[in-house]
PDB file of C-alpha atoms in Angstrom:
ATOM      1  CA  MET A   1      -0.084  -0.102  -0.176  1.00 72.00           C
ATOM      2  CA  LYS A   2       2.633   2.338   0.814  1.00 73.00           C
ATOM      3  CA  LYS A   3       4.467   1.881  -2.481  1.00 75.00           C
ATOM      4  CA  PHE A   4       1.373   2.197  -4.348  1.00 69.00           C
ATOM      5  CA  LEU A   5       0.958   5.596  -2.340  1.00 76.00           C
ATOM      6  CA  ILE A   6       4.377   6.807  -3.250  1.00 75.00           C
ATOM      7  CA  LYS A   7       4.153   5.821  -6.974  1.00 72.00           C
ATOM      8  CA  THR A   8       0.495   7.487  -7.364  1.00 77.00           C
ATOM      9  CA  THR A   9       2.003  10.791  -5.651  1.00 78.00           C
ATOM     10  CA  ARG A  10       5.099  10.780  -7.854  1.00 82.00           C
ATOM     11  CA  TYR A  11       2.928   9.926 -11.067  1.00 80.00           C
ATOM     12  CA  LEU A  12       0.644  12.873 -10.091  1.00 83.00           C
ATOM     13  CA  ILE A  13       3.595  15.381  -9.376  1.00 82.00           C
ATOM     14  CA  ILE A  14       4.904  14.300 -12.910  1.00 86.00           C
ATOM     15  CA  ALA A  15       1.385  15.105 -14.740  1.00 79.00           C
ATOM     16  CA  LEU A  16       0.905  18.007 -12.683  1.00 84.00           C
ATOM     17  CA  ILE A  17       4.567  19.412 -13.917  1.00 88.00           C
ATOM     18  CA  LEU A  18       3.893  18.380 -17.616  1.00 92.00           C
ATOM     19  CA  ILE A  19       0.367  19.948 -17.498  1.00 91.00           C
ATOM     20  CA  ASN A  20       1.930  23.174 -16.284  1.00 93.00           C
ATOM     21  CA  LEU A  21       4.654  23.222 -18.704  1.00 94.00           C
ATOM     22  CA  ILE A  22       2.007  22.685 -21.511  1.00 94.00           C
ATOM     23  CA  SER A  23      -0.051  25.564 -20.218  1.00 95.00           C
ATOM     24  CA  TRP A  24       3.207  27.878 -19.841  1.00 96.00           C
ATOM     25  CA  GLY A  25       3.969  26.890 -23.448  1.00 96.00           C
ATOM     26  CA  SER A  26       0.347  27.872 -24.673  1.00 97.00           C
ATOM     27  CA  LEU A  27       0.634  31.236 -22.960  1.00 97.00           C
ATOM     28  CA  TYR A  28       3.853  31.700 -24.329  1.00 97.00           C
ATOM     29  CA  PHE A  29       2.803  31.447 -28.016  1.00 97.00           C
ATOM     30  CA  LEU A  30      -0.110  33.402 -27.304  1.00 97.00           C
ATOM     31  CA  ARG A  31       1.771  36.350 -25.923  1.00 97.00           C
ATOM     32  CA  ASN A  32       4.183  36.323 -28.674  1.00 97.00           C
ATOM     33  CA  SER A  33       1.218  36.307 -31.091  1.00 98.00           C
ATOM     34  CA  SER A  34      -1.354  38.765 -32.408  1.00 98.00           C
ATOM     35  CA  PHE A  35      -4.170  36.671 -31.947  1.00 98.00           C
ATOM     36  CA  TYR A  36      -5.981  38.503 -29.149  1.00 98.00           C
ATOM     37  CA  LYS A  37      -5.795  42.493 -28.796  1.00 98.00           C
ATOM     38  CA  PRO A  38      -3.535  42.546 -25.523  1.00 98.00           C
ATOM     39  CA  GLU A  39      -1.141  40.312 -27.527  1.00 98.00           C
ATOM     40  CA  PHE A  40      -1.557  42.083 -30.574  1.00 98.00           C
ATOM     41  CA  PHE A  41      -0.664  45.578 -29.209  1.00 98.00           C
ATOM     42  CA  THR A  42       2.434  43.836 -27.591  1.00 98.00           C
ATOM     43  CA  HIS A  43       3.728  41.428 -30.428  1.00 96.00           C
ATOM     44  CA  GLU A  44       2.736  43.439 -33.595  1.00 97.00           C
ATOM     45  CA  VAL A  45       2.552  47.113 -32.990  1.00 98.00           C
ATOM     46  CA  LYS A  46       6.076  48.578 -33.076  1.00 96.00           C
ATOM     47  CA  ASP A  47       5.517  52.234 -33.168  1.00 97.00           C
ATOM     48  CA  LYS A  48       3.175  52.463 -29.831  1.00 98.00           C
ATOM     49  CA  SER A  49       3.239  56.400 -30.123  1.00 98.00           C
ATOM     50  CA  PHE A  50      -0.388  57.786 -30.775  1.00 98.00           C
ATOM     51  CA  ASP A  51      -2.316  60.854 -31.327  1.00 97.00           C
ATOM     52  CA  TYR A  52      -5.480  58.871 -29.950  1.00 98.00           C
ATOM     53  CA  ILE A  53      -6.336  55.561 -28.943  1.00 98.00           C
ATOM     54  CA  VAL A  54      -9.827  53.996 -28.439  1.00 98.00           C
ATOM     55  CA  ILE A  55     -10.787  51.341 -25.866  1.00 98.00           C
ATOM     56  CA  GLY A  56     -14.140  50.006 -25.104  1.00 98.00           C
ATOM     57  CA  SER A  57     -16.327  46.811 -25.903  1.00 97.00           C
ATOM     58  CA  SER A  58     -17.908  45.594 -29.231  1.00 97.00           C
ATOM     59  CA  VAL A  59     -19.526  48.864 -29.209  1.00 97.00           C
ATOM     60  CA  GLY A  60     -16.364  51.083 -29.762  1.00 98.00           C
ATOM     61  CA  LEU A  61     -14.663  47.798 -31.868  1.00 98.00           C
ATOM     62  CA  THR A  62     -17.627  48.047 -34.451  1.00 97.00           C
ATOM     63  CA  SER A  63     -18.782  51.684 -34.370  1.00 98.00           C
ATOM     64  CA  VAL A  64     -15.194  53.770 -34.413  1.00 98.00           C
ATOM     65  CA  ASN A  65     -13.226  53.409 -37.901  1.00 98.00           C
ATOM     66  CA  THR A  66      -9.755  54.474 -36.909  1.00 98.00           C
ATOM     67  CA  LYS A  67      -8.377  54.404 -40.489  1.00 98.00           C
ATOM     68  CA  LEU A  68     -11.220  56.588 -41.776  1.00 98.00           C
ATOM     69  CA  ILE A  69     -10.486  59.112 -38.767  1.00 98.00           C
ATOM     70  CA  ASP A  70      -6.835  59.278 -39.672  1.00 98.00           C
ATOM     71  CA  SER A  71      -7.280  60.052 -43.232  1.00 97.00           C
ATOM     72  CA  LEU A  72      -9.828  62.805 -42.332  1.00 97.00           C
ATOM     73  CA  ASP A  73      -8.027  64.520 -39.286  1.00 96.00           C
ATOM     74  CA  HIS A  74      -4.559  63.380 -40.743  1.00 96.00           C
ATOM     75  CA  VAL A  75      -3.781  61.812 -37.428  1.00 97.00           C
ATOM     76  CA  LYS A  76      -2.685  58.457 -35.973  1.00 97.00           C
ATOM     77  CA  GLY A  77      -4.823  56.046 -33.823  1.00 98.00           C
ATOM     78  CA  ILE A  78      -5.494  52.359 -32.874  1.00 98.00           C
ATOM     79  CA  ASN A  79      -8.759  50.741 -31.904  1.00 98.00           C
ATOM     80  CA  LEU A  80      -7.965  48.875 -28.913  1.00 98.00           C
ATOM     81  CA  SER A  81     -11.662  47.927 -28.014  1.00 98.00           C
ATOM     82  CA  ILE A  82     -12.749  44.282 -26.909  1.00 98.00           C
ATOM     83  CA  ASP A  83     -15.628  42.628 -27.507  1.00 96.00           C
ATOM     84  CA  ASP A  84     -17.946  41.217 -24.403  1.00 95.00           C
ATOM     85  CA  THR A  85     -15.937  43.697 -22.058  1.00 97.00           C
ATOM     86  CA  SER A  86     -16.964  46.401 -19.933  1.00 96.00           C
ATOM     87  CA  THR A  87     -15.507  49.621 -18.265  1.00 98.00           C
ATOM     88  CA  SER A  88     -13.578  47.537 -15.788  1.00 98.00           C
ATOM     89  CA  SER A  89     -11.928  45.736 -18.724  1.00 98.00           C
ATOM     90  CA  ASN A  90     -11.213  49.091 -20.469  1.00 98.00           C
ATOM     91  CA  TYR A  91      -9.088  50.134 -17.561  1.00 98.00           C
ATOM     92  CA  LEU A  92      -7.196  47.048 -17.696  1.00 98.00           C
ATOM     93  CA  MET A  93      -6.649  47.379 -21.631  1.00 98.00           C
ATOM     94  CA  LEU A  94      -5.278  51.145 -20.701  1.00 98.00           C
ATOM     95  CA  GLU A  95      -3.134  50.130 -18.133  1.00 98.00           C
ATOM     96  CA  HIS A  96      -1.575  47.472 -20.561  1.00 98.00           C
ATOM     97  CA  PHE A  97      -1.482  50.161 -22.986  1.00 98.00           C
ATOM     98  CA  TYR A  98       0.961  52.109 -21.014  1.00 98.00           C
ATOM     99  CA  ASN A  99       2.697  49.413 -19.305  1.00 98.00           C
ATOM    100  CA  GLN A 100       3.550  47.863 -22.824  1.00 98.00           C
ATOM    101  CA  GLY A 101       4.988  51.380 -23.882  1.00 98.00           C
ATOM    102  CA  GLY A 102       2.144  52.930 -25.272  1.00 98.00           C
ATOM    103  CA  LYS A 103       1.759  56.860 -25.639  1.00 98.00           C
ATOM    104  CA  THR A 104      -1.474  58.706 -26.742  1.00 98.00           C
ATOM    105  CA  LYS A 105      -2.398  62.301 -26.327  1.00 97.00           C
ATOM    106  CA  TYR A 106      -6.122  61.186 -26.290  1.00 98.00           C
ATOM    107  CA  CYS A 107      -7.875  58.235 -25.063  1.00 98.00           C
ATOM    108  CA  ILE A 108     -11.482  57.782 -26.597  1.00 98.00           C
ATOM    109  CA  LEU A 109     -13.793  55.455 -24.200  1.00 98.00           C
ATOM    110  CA  SER A 110     -16.650  54.216 -25.693  1.00 98.00           C
ATOM    111  CA  LEU A 111     -18.934  53.376 -23.089  1.00 92.00           C
ATOM    112  CA  SER A 112     -22.221  51.810 -22.812  1.00 93.00           C
ATOM    113  CA  TYR A 113     -24.728  53.749 -20.643  1.00 95.00           C
ATOM    114  CA  TRP A 114     -26.109  50.307 -18.807  1.00 95.00           C
ATOM    115  CA  ASP A 115     -22.541  49.586 -17.826  1.00 96.00           C
ATOM    116  CA  LEU A 116     -21.810  53.061 -16.559  1.00 96.00           C
ATOM    117  CA  ALA A 117     -24.599  52.890 -13.985  1.00 96.00           C
ATOM    118  CA  ILE A 118     -22.958  49.605 -12.343  1.00 97.00           C
ATOM    119  CA  THR A 119     -21.793  50.153  -8.698  1.00 97.00           C
ATOM    120  CA  ASP A 120     -20.024  46.865  -8.397  1.00 96.00           C
ATOM    121  CA  PRO A 121     -18.127  45.530 -11.403  1.00 96.00           C
ATOM    122  CA  VAL A 122     -17.386  41.962 -12.103  1.00 92.00           C
ATOM    123  CA  LEU A 123     -14.824  39.726 -14.233  1.00 95.00           C
ATOM    124  CA  ASN A 124     -16.035  40.025 -17.883  1.00 95.00           C
ATOM    125  CA  ASP A 125     -16.254  37.140 -20.379  1.00 93.00           C
ATOM    126  CA  ASN A 126     -13.344  38.150 -22.276  1.00 97.00           C
ATOM    127  CA  ASP A 127     -10.806  39.221 -19.790  1.00 98.00           C
ATOM    128  CA  TYR A 128      -9.152  35.744 -19.828  1.00 98.00           C
ATOM    129  CA  ARG A 129      -7.370  37.390 -22.800  1.00 98.00           C
ATOM    130  CA  PHE A 130      -4.732  39.177 -20.589  1.00 98.00           C
ATOM    131  CA  LEU A 131      -3.926  36.013 -18.937  1.00 98.00           C
ATOM    132  CA  PRO A 132      -0.637  35.557 -21.184  1.00 98.00           C
ATOM    133  CA  PHE A 133       0.460  38.572 -19.219  1.00 98.00           C
ATOM    134  CA  ILE A 134      -0.227  37.349 -15.628  1.00 98.00           C
ATOM    135  CA  SER A 135       3.278  37.873 -14.400  1.00 97.00           C
ATOM    136  CA  GLU A 136       2.472  41.658 -14.756  1.00 98.00           C
ATOM    137  CA  ASN A 137       1.232  43.134 -11.462  1.00 98.00           C
ATOM    138  CA  TYR A 138      -1.625  45.049 -12.892  1.00 98.00           C
ATOM    139  CA  VAL A 139      -3.049  42.082 -14.552  1.00 98.00           C
ATOM    140  CA  TYR A 140      -2.481  39.926 -11.363  1.00 98.00           C
ATOM    141  CA  ASN A 141      -4.235  42.663  -9.293  1.00 98.00           C
ATOM    142  CA  TYR A 142      -7.126  43.163 -11.513  1.00 98.00           C
ATOM    143  CA  TYR A 143      -7.921  39.301 -11.512  1.00 98.00           C
ATOM    144  CA  ASP A 144      -7.297  39.033  -7.704  1.00 97.00           C
ATOM    145  CA  GLN A 145      -9.846  42.156  -7.397  1.00 97.00           C
ATOM    146  CA  LEU A 146     -12.720  41.007  -9.713  1.00 97.00           C
ATOM    147  CA  GLU A 147     -12.536  37.151  -9.426  1.00 95.00           C
ATOM    148  CA  ASN A 148     -15.212  36.252  -6.795  1.00 91.00           C
ATOM    149  CA  GLY A 149     -15.069  33.011  -4.913  1.00 88.00           C
ATOM    150  CA  ILE A 150     -12.306  30.619  -3.088  1.00 90.00           C
ATOM    151  CA  PHE A 151     -11.439  29.340  -6.481  1.00 91.00           C
ATOM    152  CA  LYS A 152      -9.724  32.257  -8.859  1.00 95.00           C
ATOM    153  CA  PRO A 153      -8.555  30.242 -11.887  1.00 96.00           C
ATOM    154  CA  LEU A 154      -7.091  33.215 -13.452  1.00 97.00           C
ATOM    155  CA  THR A 155      -5.585  34.659 -10.271  1.00 97.00           C
ATOM    156  CA  TYR A 156      -3.971  31.490  -9.292  1.00 97.00           C
ATOM    157  CA  SER A 157      -2.669  31.085 -12.979  1.00 97.00           C
ATOM    158  CA  ARG A 158       0.493  33.272 -11.834  1.00 97.00           C
ATOM    159  CA  TYR A 159       1.621  30.231 -10.068  1.00 95.00           C
ATOM    160  CA  LEU A 160       0.041  27.201 -11.738  1.00 95.00           C
ATOM    161  CA  PRO A 161      -0.964  28.031 -15.236  1.00 96.00           C
ATOM    162  CA  PHE A 162      -2.929  25.190 -16.006  1.00 94.00           C
ATOM    163  CA  PHE A 163      -5.856  26.767 -13.528  1.00 95.00           C
ATOM    164  CA  GLY A 164      -6.525  29.344 -16.149  1.00 96.00           C
ATOM    165  CA  MET A 165      -5.482  27.423 -19.087  1.00 94.00           C
ATOM    166  CA  SER A 166      -7.872  24.249 -18.218  1.00 91.00           C
ATOM    167  CA  TYR A 167     -10.911  26.731 -17.045  1.00 94.00           C
ATOM    168  CA  TYR A 168     -10.831  28.633 -20.199  1.00 95.00           C
ATOM    169  CA  ASN A 169      -9.327  26.011 -22.529  1.00 91.00           C
ATOM    170  CA  THR A 170     -11.229  26.503 -25.602  1.00 92.00           C
ATOM    171  CA  GLU A 171     -10.577  29.981 -25.442  1.00 95.00           C
ATOM    172  CA  LEU A 172      -7.088  29.499 -24.742  1.00 96.00           C
ATOM    173  CA  PHE A 173      -5.483  26.471 -25.829  1.00 94.00           C
ATOM    174  CA  PHE A 174      -6.820  25.706 -29.154  1.00 94.00           C
ATOM    175  CA  PRO A 175      -6.021  29.560 -30.156  1.00 95.00           C
ATOM    176  CA  SER A 176      -2.499  29.198 -28.693  1.00 96.00           C
ATOM    177  CA  LEU A 177      -2.270  26.265 -31.104  1.00 95.00           C
ATOM    178  CA  VAL A 178      -3.086  28.516 -33.996  1.00 95.00           C
ATOM    179  CA  ALA A 179      -0.964  31.166 -32.439  1.00 96.00           C
ATOM    180  CA  ALA A 180       2.252  28.654 -32.512  1.00 96.00           C
ATOM    181  CA  ILE A 181       1.491  28.292 -36.447  1.00 97.00           C
ATOM    182  CA  GLN A 182       0.562  31.514 -37.500  1.00 97.00           C
ATOM    183  CA  PRO A 183       1.279  34.231 -34.794  1.00 97.00           C
ATOM    184  CA  ASN A 184       0.318  37.215 -36.701  1.00 96.00           C
ATOM    185  CA  ARG A 185      -3.121  35.939 -37.321  1.00 97.00           C
ATOM    186  CA  HIS A 186      -6.161  38.395 -35.509  1.00 97.00           C
ATOM    187  CA  ASN A 187      -9.248  37.327 -34.019  1.00 96.00           C
ATOM    188  CA  ARG A 188     -11.663  39.508 -35.709  1.00 94.00           C
ATOM    189  CA  PHE A 189      -9.835  42.891 -36.208  1.00 98.00           C
ATOM    190  CA  ASP A 190      -7.705  44.503 -38.899  1.00 97.00           C
ATOM    191  CA  GLU A 191      -4.192  45.651 -38.486  1.00 97.00           C
ATOM    192  CA  SER A 192      -5.295  48.925 -36.737  1.00 98.00           C
ATOM    193  CA  GLY A 193      -7.541  46.968 -34.336  1.00 98.00           C
ATOM    194  CA  ASN A 194     -11.194  47.642 -36.238  1.00 98.00           C
ATOM    195  CA  TYR A 195     -13.859  45.493 -36.943  1.00 98.00           C
ATOM    196  CA  PHE A 196     -17.063  45.705 -38.469  1.00 96.00           C
ATOM    197  CA  TYR A 197     -20.626  44.010 -38.964  1.00 95.00           C
ATOM    198  CA  PRO A 198     -22.252  43.449 -42.363  1.00 94.00           C
ATOM    199  CA  ALA A 199     -25.054  45.238 -43.559  1.00 91.00           C
ATOM    200  CA  THR A 200     -28.289  43.347 -43.011  1.00 78.00           C
ATOM    201  CA  GLY A 201     -30.937  45.354 -44.867  1.00 67.00           C
ATOM    202  CA  GLU A 202     -33.258  45.134 -42.538  1.00 74.00           C
ATOM    203  CA  VAL A 203     -35.033  47.849 -40.484  1.00 74.00           C
ATOM    204  CA  ILE A 204     -35.115  47.115 -36.489  1.00 78.00           C
ATOM    205  CA  LYS A 205     -38.385  48.253 -35.123  1.00 85.00           C
ATOM    206  CA  LYS A 206     -38.175  49.670 -31.604  1.00 89.00           C
ATOM    207  CA  GLU A 207     -40.118  52.363 -29.523  1.00 92.00           C
ATOM    208  CA  PRO A 208     -38.188  55.806 -28.988  1.00 94.00           C
ATOM    209  CA  GLN A 209     -36.870  56.238 -25.516  1.00 96.00           C
ATOM    210  CA  GLU A 210     -34.948  58.568 -23.388  1.00 97.00           C
ATOM    211  CA  ILE A 211     -32.540  57.597 -20.667  1.00 97.00           C
ATOM    212  CA  THR A 212     -30.276  59.798 -18.544  1.00 97.00           C
ATOM    213  CA  PHE A 213     -26.652  58.944 -17.955  1.00 97.00           C
ATOM    214  CA  ILE A 214     -26.069  57.343 -14.467  1.00 97.00           C
ATOM    215  CA  TRP A 215     -22.378  57.947 -13.564  1.00 97.00           C
ATOM    216  CA  ASN A 216     -21.659  55.173 -10.870  1.00 97.00           C
ATOM    217  CA  ASN A 217     -19.070  53.023 -12.199  1.00 98.00           C
ATOM    218  CA  PRO A 218     -16.010  53.153  -9.955  1.00 98.00           C
ATOM    219  CA  PHE A 219     -13.437  52.320 -13.004  1.00 98.00           C
ATOM    220  CA  LEU A 220     -14.578  55.567 -14.812  1.00 98.00           C
ATOM    221  CA  PRO A 221     -12.635  57.641 -12.384  1.00 98.00           C
ATOM    222  CA  LYS A 222      -9.439  55.613 -12.030  1.00 98.00           C
ATOM    223  CA  ILE A 223      -9.551  55.650 -15.901  1.00 98.00           C
ATOM    224  CA  GLN A 224      -9.462  59.313 -15.808  1.00 98.00           C
ATOM    225  CA  ALA A 225      -6.657  59.420 -12.941  1.00 98.00           C
ATOM    226  CA  LEU A 226      -4.673  57.153 -15.279  1.00 98.00           C
ATOM    227  CA  CYS A 227      -5.127  59.168 -18.057  1.00 98.00           C
ATOM    228  CA  GLN A 228      -3.966  62.392 -16.393  1.00 98.00           C
ATOM    229  CA  ALA A 229      -1.253  60.461 -14.659  1.00 98.00           C
ATOM    230  CA  ASN A 230       0.119  59.819 -18.307  1.00 98.00           C
ATOM    231  CA  GLY A 231      -0.551  62.823 -19.777  1.00 98.00           C
ATOM    232  CA  THR A 232      -3.645  61.641 -21.959  1.00 98.00           C
ATOM    233  CA  GLN A 233      -6.767  63.746 -22.171  1.00 97.00           C
ATOM    234  CA  LEU A 234      -9.972  61.458 -21.792  1.00 98.00           C
ATOM    235  CA  VAL A 235     -12.923  61.680 -24.088  1.00 98.00           C
ATOM    236  CA  ILE A 236     -15.617  59.552 -23.463  1.00 98.00           C
ATOM    237  CA  TYR A 237     -18.017  58.490 -26.584  1.00 98.00           C
ATOM    238  CA  GLN A 238     -21.168  57.374 -26.587  1.00 98.00           C
ATOM    239  CA  ALA A 239     -21.811  55.786 -30.153  1.00 98.00           C
ATOM    240  CA  PRO A 240     -25.615  55.681 -31.912  1.00 97.00           C
ATOM    241  CA  ILE A 241     -28.034  53.469 -30.378  1.00 96.00           C
ATOM    242  CA  LEU A 242     -31.342  52.276 -31.787  1.00 95.00           C
ATOM    243  CA  GLN A 243     -34.323  54.751 -31.182  1.00 95.00           C
ATOM    244  CA  THR A 244     -32.734  55.974 -27.533  1.00 96.00           C
ATOM    245  CA  LYS A 245     -31.829  59.378 -26.625  1.00 97.00           C
ATOM    246  CA  LEU A 246     -29.138  59.287 -23.768  1.00 97.00           C
ATOM    247  CA  VAL A 247     -29.152  62.741 -21.940  1.00 97.00           C
ATOM    248  CA  ASN A 248     -26.206  64.176 -19.702  1.00 96.00           C
ATOM    249  CA  THR A 249     -26.420  66.130 -16.691  1.00 93.00           C
ATOM    250  CA  ASN A 250     -22.510  65.501 -15.473  1.00 92.00           C
ATOM    251  CA  ASN A 251     -19.893  67.921 -16.930  1.00 91.00           C
ATOM    252  CA  LYS A 252     -17.232  66.343 -15.487  1.00 93.00           C
ATOM    253  CA  TYR A 253     -16.172  64.535 -18.085  1.00 95.00           C
ATOM    254  CA  GLN A 254     -15.714  65.741 -22.073  1.00 96.00           C
ATOM    255  CA  LEU A 255     -18.408  63.644 -23.594  1.00 97.00           C
ATOM    256  CA  ILE A 256     -19.405  63.304 -27.295  1.00 98.00           C
ATOM    257  CA  ASN A 257     -22.976  62.159 -27.408  1.00 97.00           C
ATOM    258  CA  HIS A 258     -23.807  60.206 -30.748  1.00 98.00           C
ATOM    259  CA  SER A 259     -26.939  58.369 -29.289  1.00 97.00           C
ATOM    260  CA  THR A 260     -29.271  59.910 -31.828  1.00 97.00           C
ATOM    261  CA  LEU A 261     -27.036  60.336 -34.686  1.00 97.00           C
ATOM    262  CA  LEU A 262     -28.419  57.622 -36.912  1.00 95.00           C
ATOM    263  CA  LYS A 263     -32.036  56.984 -37.835  1.00 90.00           C
ATOM    264  CA  PRO A 264     -33.141  53.182 -37.674  1.00 86.00           C
ATOM    265  CA  ALA A 265     -32.673  52.623 -41.516  1.00 82.00           C
ATOM    266  CA  ASP A 266     -29.275  54.438 -41.618  1.00 84.00           C
ATOM    267  CA  GLY A 267     -27.163  51.433 -40.624  1.00 92.00           C
ATOM    268  CA  PHE A 268     -27.779  49.256 -37.604  1.00 94.00           C
ATOM    269  CA  TYR A 269     -26.899  45.781 -37.229  1.00 94.00           C
ATOM    270  CA  ASP A 270     -28.843  45.510 -33.894  1.00 92.00           C
ATOM    271  CA  GLU A 271     -30.126  47.587 -31.299  1.00 92.00           C
ATOM    272  CA  LEU A 272     -26.699  48.120 -29.795  1.00 92.00           C
ATOM    273  CA  HIS A 273     -24.122  48.031 -32.632  1.00 95.00           C
ATOM    274  CA  VAL A 274     -24.174  49.671 -36.197  1.00 96.00           C
ATOM    275  CA  ASP A 275     -23.112  47.791 -39.284  1.00 95.00           C
ATOM    276  CA  VAL A 276     -20.560  48.865 -41.935  1.00 96.00           C
ATOM    277  CA  ASN A 277     -22.670  51.652 -43.336  1.00 95.00           C
ATOM    278  CA  GLY A 278     -23.443  52.992 -39.971  1.00 96.00           C
ATOM    279  CA  ARG A 279     -19.715  52.786 -38.744  1.00 97.00           C
ATOM    280  CA  LYS A 280     -18.949  55.056 -41.851  1.00 97.00           C
ATOM    281  CA  ILE A 281     -21.516  57.664 -40.849  1.00 97.00           C
ATOM    282  CA  ALA A 282     -20.637  57.493 -37.305  1.00 98.00           C
ATOM    283  CA  SER A 283     -16.598  57.579 -37.697  1.00 98.00           C
ATOM    284  CA  THR A 284     -17.040  60.256 -40.094  1.00 98.00           C
ATOM    285  CA  ALA A 285     -19.179  62.399 -37.372  1.00 98.00           C
ATOM    286  CA  LEU A 286     -16.564  61.593 -34.700  1.00 98.00           C
ATOM    287  CA  ALA A 287     -13.933  62.878 -36.675  1.00 98.00           C
ATOM    288  CA  LYS A 288     -15.547  66.346 -37.270  1.00 97.00           C
ATOM    289  CA  GLU A 289     -15.967  66.553 -33.651  1.00 96.00           C
ATOM    290  CA  LEU A 290     -12.400  65.457 -32.823  1.00 97.00           C
ATOM    291  CA  LYS A 291     -10.962  67.763 -35.124  1.00 95.00           C
ATOM    292  CA  VAL A 292     -12.792  70.789 -33.335  1.00 93.00           C
ATOM    293  CA  SER A 293     -12.375  69.575 -30.043  1.00 92.00           C
ATOM    294  CA  CYS A 294      -9.088  67.616 -30.203  1.00 93.00           C
ATOM    295  CA  PHE A 295      -6.956  67.841 -33.240  1.00 92.00           C
ATOM    296  CA  LYS A 296      -6.927  71.531 -33.815  1.00 77.00           C
ATOM    297  CA  ASP A 297      -3.481  71.541 -32.251  1.00 64.00           C
ATOM    298  CA  GLU A 298      -1.280  70.890 -35.326  1.00 46.00           C
ATOM    299  CA  SER A 299       1.985  69.717 -32.932  1.00 46.00           C
ATOM    300  CA  ILE A 300       0.029  66.433 -32.583  1.00 49.00           C
ATOM    301  CA  THR A 301      -0.593  65.659 -36.341  1.00 47.00           C
ATOM    302  CA  LEU A 302       1.209  63.215 -38.069  1.00 44.00           C
ATOM    303  CA  LYS A 303       2.809  65.939 -40.558  1.00 41.00           C
ATOM    304  CA  SER A 304       4.460  67.496 -37.416  1.00 39.00           C
ATOM    305  CA  ARG A 305       5.729  63.851 -35.676  1.00 44.00           C
ATOM    306  CA  PRO A 306       9.370  63.777 -35.693  1.00 38.00           C
TER     307      PRO A 306
END
């Protein structure tokens, strides 16, 4: 019996070591790829100085075309929005941007009004995409703060990476195989971080409504403070929403409110997202706003960049 227990323990230890080595290798391949947005910025983006960056959820990802804004305003930007995220994730993305050497004059935060009202943020569906950077304190601290319960697979991955890899195996292990073969492949975004939804050709029906912004999310002032600490001006952008007028009563933040910019037939993919046609209208309007409120200083344009 004693020999059996010794052998069993030995095999378990060997298995644990092998599983962790495989998990570490998977995270290594992901970190050195461009598959997800955090890795893309670190691995592929060489010149990390920008006139502006865009952070947000799928709304920012699909509403803002940085290529179009760059061409209209003669500036340089990048879209670092990640789908299925919220304001807390946007804060982590901004921390990642600065910690990986990023510099920007302006940060455009594309928010969602319902998330803005949340007082107790939780971990988001795609926050695992930062796991390859678990050795960084800002990632570890974020996971430790927002993961609930005794078992914290993302947090514990700093010491035993198989926790996070096994828990998010479909989203991490299989993409790591792709990353090992095609390290520059992107997961639904182009070389500037943009993505669009196709034109459906259907008019979505919804009754008009009016909603007042509720500024409760504790990560918003954190984003503001992080921007100020790095010499960045925060600009909050409300993208078009179907048949919804958003009203602002808070002048603490610079806000560009395009909630009512589009009519139902102008280019909505669904209730919350625009399609490729709506993105063109929204990005053109945003470029005009930014040119007046932000990019009027020629010292930040590409033409004057050394």
